[in-house]
Coordinates of C-alpha atoms in Angstrom, one line a residue:
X29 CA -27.8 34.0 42.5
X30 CA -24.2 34.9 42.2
X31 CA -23.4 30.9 43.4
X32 CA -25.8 30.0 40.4
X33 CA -24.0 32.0 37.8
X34 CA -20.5 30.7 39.1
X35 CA -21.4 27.3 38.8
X36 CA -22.6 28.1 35.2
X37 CA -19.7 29.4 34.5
X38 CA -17.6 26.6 35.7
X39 CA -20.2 23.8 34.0
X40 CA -19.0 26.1 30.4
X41 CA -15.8 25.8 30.9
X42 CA -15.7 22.5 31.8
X43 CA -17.8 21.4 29.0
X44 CA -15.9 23.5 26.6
X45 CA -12.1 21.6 27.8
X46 CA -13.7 18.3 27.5
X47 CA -14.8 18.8 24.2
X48 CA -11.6 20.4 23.0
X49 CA -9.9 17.2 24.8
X50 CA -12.2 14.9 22.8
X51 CA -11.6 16.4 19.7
X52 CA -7.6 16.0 20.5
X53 CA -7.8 12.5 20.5
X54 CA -10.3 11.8 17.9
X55 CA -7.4 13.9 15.8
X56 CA -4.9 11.7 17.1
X57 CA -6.7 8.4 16.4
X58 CA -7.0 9.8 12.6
X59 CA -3.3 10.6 12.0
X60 CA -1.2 7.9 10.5
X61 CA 1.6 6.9 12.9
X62 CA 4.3 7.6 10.5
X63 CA 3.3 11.6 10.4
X64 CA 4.4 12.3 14.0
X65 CA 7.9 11.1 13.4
X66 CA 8.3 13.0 10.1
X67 CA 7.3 16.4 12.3
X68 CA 10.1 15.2 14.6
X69 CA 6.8 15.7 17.3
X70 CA 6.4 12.5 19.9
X71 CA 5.4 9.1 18.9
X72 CA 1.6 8.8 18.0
X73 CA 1.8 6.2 21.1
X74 CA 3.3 8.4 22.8
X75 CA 0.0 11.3 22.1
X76 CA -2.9 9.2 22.1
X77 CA -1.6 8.0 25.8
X78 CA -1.4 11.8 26.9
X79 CA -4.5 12.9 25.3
X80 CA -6.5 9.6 26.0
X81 CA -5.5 10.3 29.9
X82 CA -6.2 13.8 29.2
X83 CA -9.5 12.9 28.1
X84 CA -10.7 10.6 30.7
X85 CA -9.6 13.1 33.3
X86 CA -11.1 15.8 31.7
X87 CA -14.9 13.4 31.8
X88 CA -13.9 12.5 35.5
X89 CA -13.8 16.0 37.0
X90 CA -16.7 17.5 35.3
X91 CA -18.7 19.3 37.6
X92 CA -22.2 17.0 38.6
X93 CA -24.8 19.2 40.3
X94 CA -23.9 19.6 43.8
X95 CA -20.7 18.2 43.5
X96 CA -17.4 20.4 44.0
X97 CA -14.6 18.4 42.2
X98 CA -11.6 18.1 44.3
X99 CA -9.4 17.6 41.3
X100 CA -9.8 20.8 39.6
X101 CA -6.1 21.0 39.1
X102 CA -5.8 18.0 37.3
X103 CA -9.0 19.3 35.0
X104 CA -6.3 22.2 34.2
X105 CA -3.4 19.8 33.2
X106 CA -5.3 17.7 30.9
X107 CA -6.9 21.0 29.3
X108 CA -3.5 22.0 28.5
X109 CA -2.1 18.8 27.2
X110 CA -4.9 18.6 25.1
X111 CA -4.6 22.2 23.9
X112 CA -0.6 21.5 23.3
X113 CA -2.1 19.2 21.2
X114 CA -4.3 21.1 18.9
X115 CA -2.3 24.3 18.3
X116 CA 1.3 22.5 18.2
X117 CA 1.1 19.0 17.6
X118 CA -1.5 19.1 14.6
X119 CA -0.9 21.8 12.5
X120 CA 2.8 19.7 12.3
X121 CA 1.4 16.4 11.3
X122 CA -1.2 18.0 8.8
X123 CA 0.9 18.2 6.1
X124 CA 1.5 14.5 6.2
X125 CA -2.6 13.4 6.8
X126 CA -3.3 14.6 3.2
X127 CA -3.6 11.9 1.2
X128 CA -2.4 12.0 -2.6
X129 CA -5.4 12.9 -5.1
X130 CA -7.3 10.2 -6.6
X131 CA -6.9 9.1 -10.4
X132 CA -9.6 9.1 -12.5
X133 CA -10.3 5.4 -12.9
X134 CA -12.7 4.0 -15.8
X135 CA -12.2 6.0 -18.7

């Protein structure tokens, strides 16, 4: 029972990193190139190479049913670079993603 609710646990967790690493690099696919360099942050090459990594590790250690992951460490790293991401990197860049408003056109 207790094994059960460990491994439910873990499976939350797991889920919960790989979606914030998804949603890391679906950010940094959407933010112009030039953005990065005007927040004096990395290049956006530079970021969607750490996140993408930290993405595709973060899908290769989720926990299968019955399967301990060996590479639970590496599950932590690319949680982290992904978080870095989101709370750091982002909030920077966001002032340079909005786009200018539209003028009124056929009047």
């Amino acid at each position: 029972m207790i094994y059960e609710l460990q491994r439910l646990i873990i499976l939350v967790l797991a889920l919960g990193a790989f979606a914030v690493e998804v949603f890391a690099l679906v950010e940094a696919i959407r933010t112009p190139a030039h953005a990065f360099s005007s927040a004096g942050k990395l290049s956006r090459q530079a970021w969607l190479a750490i996140v993408g990594v930290a993405t595709a590790i973060g899908f290769l250690t989720l926990p299968f049913p019955g399967v301990l992951s060996p590479f639970n460490f590496l599950a932590i790293v690319a949680a982290v670079a992904a978080i870095v991401f989101v709370v750091d990197v982002r909030p920077a860049v966001a002032p340079y993603r909005r786009r200018p408003p539209r003028s009124p056109q056929g009047w």
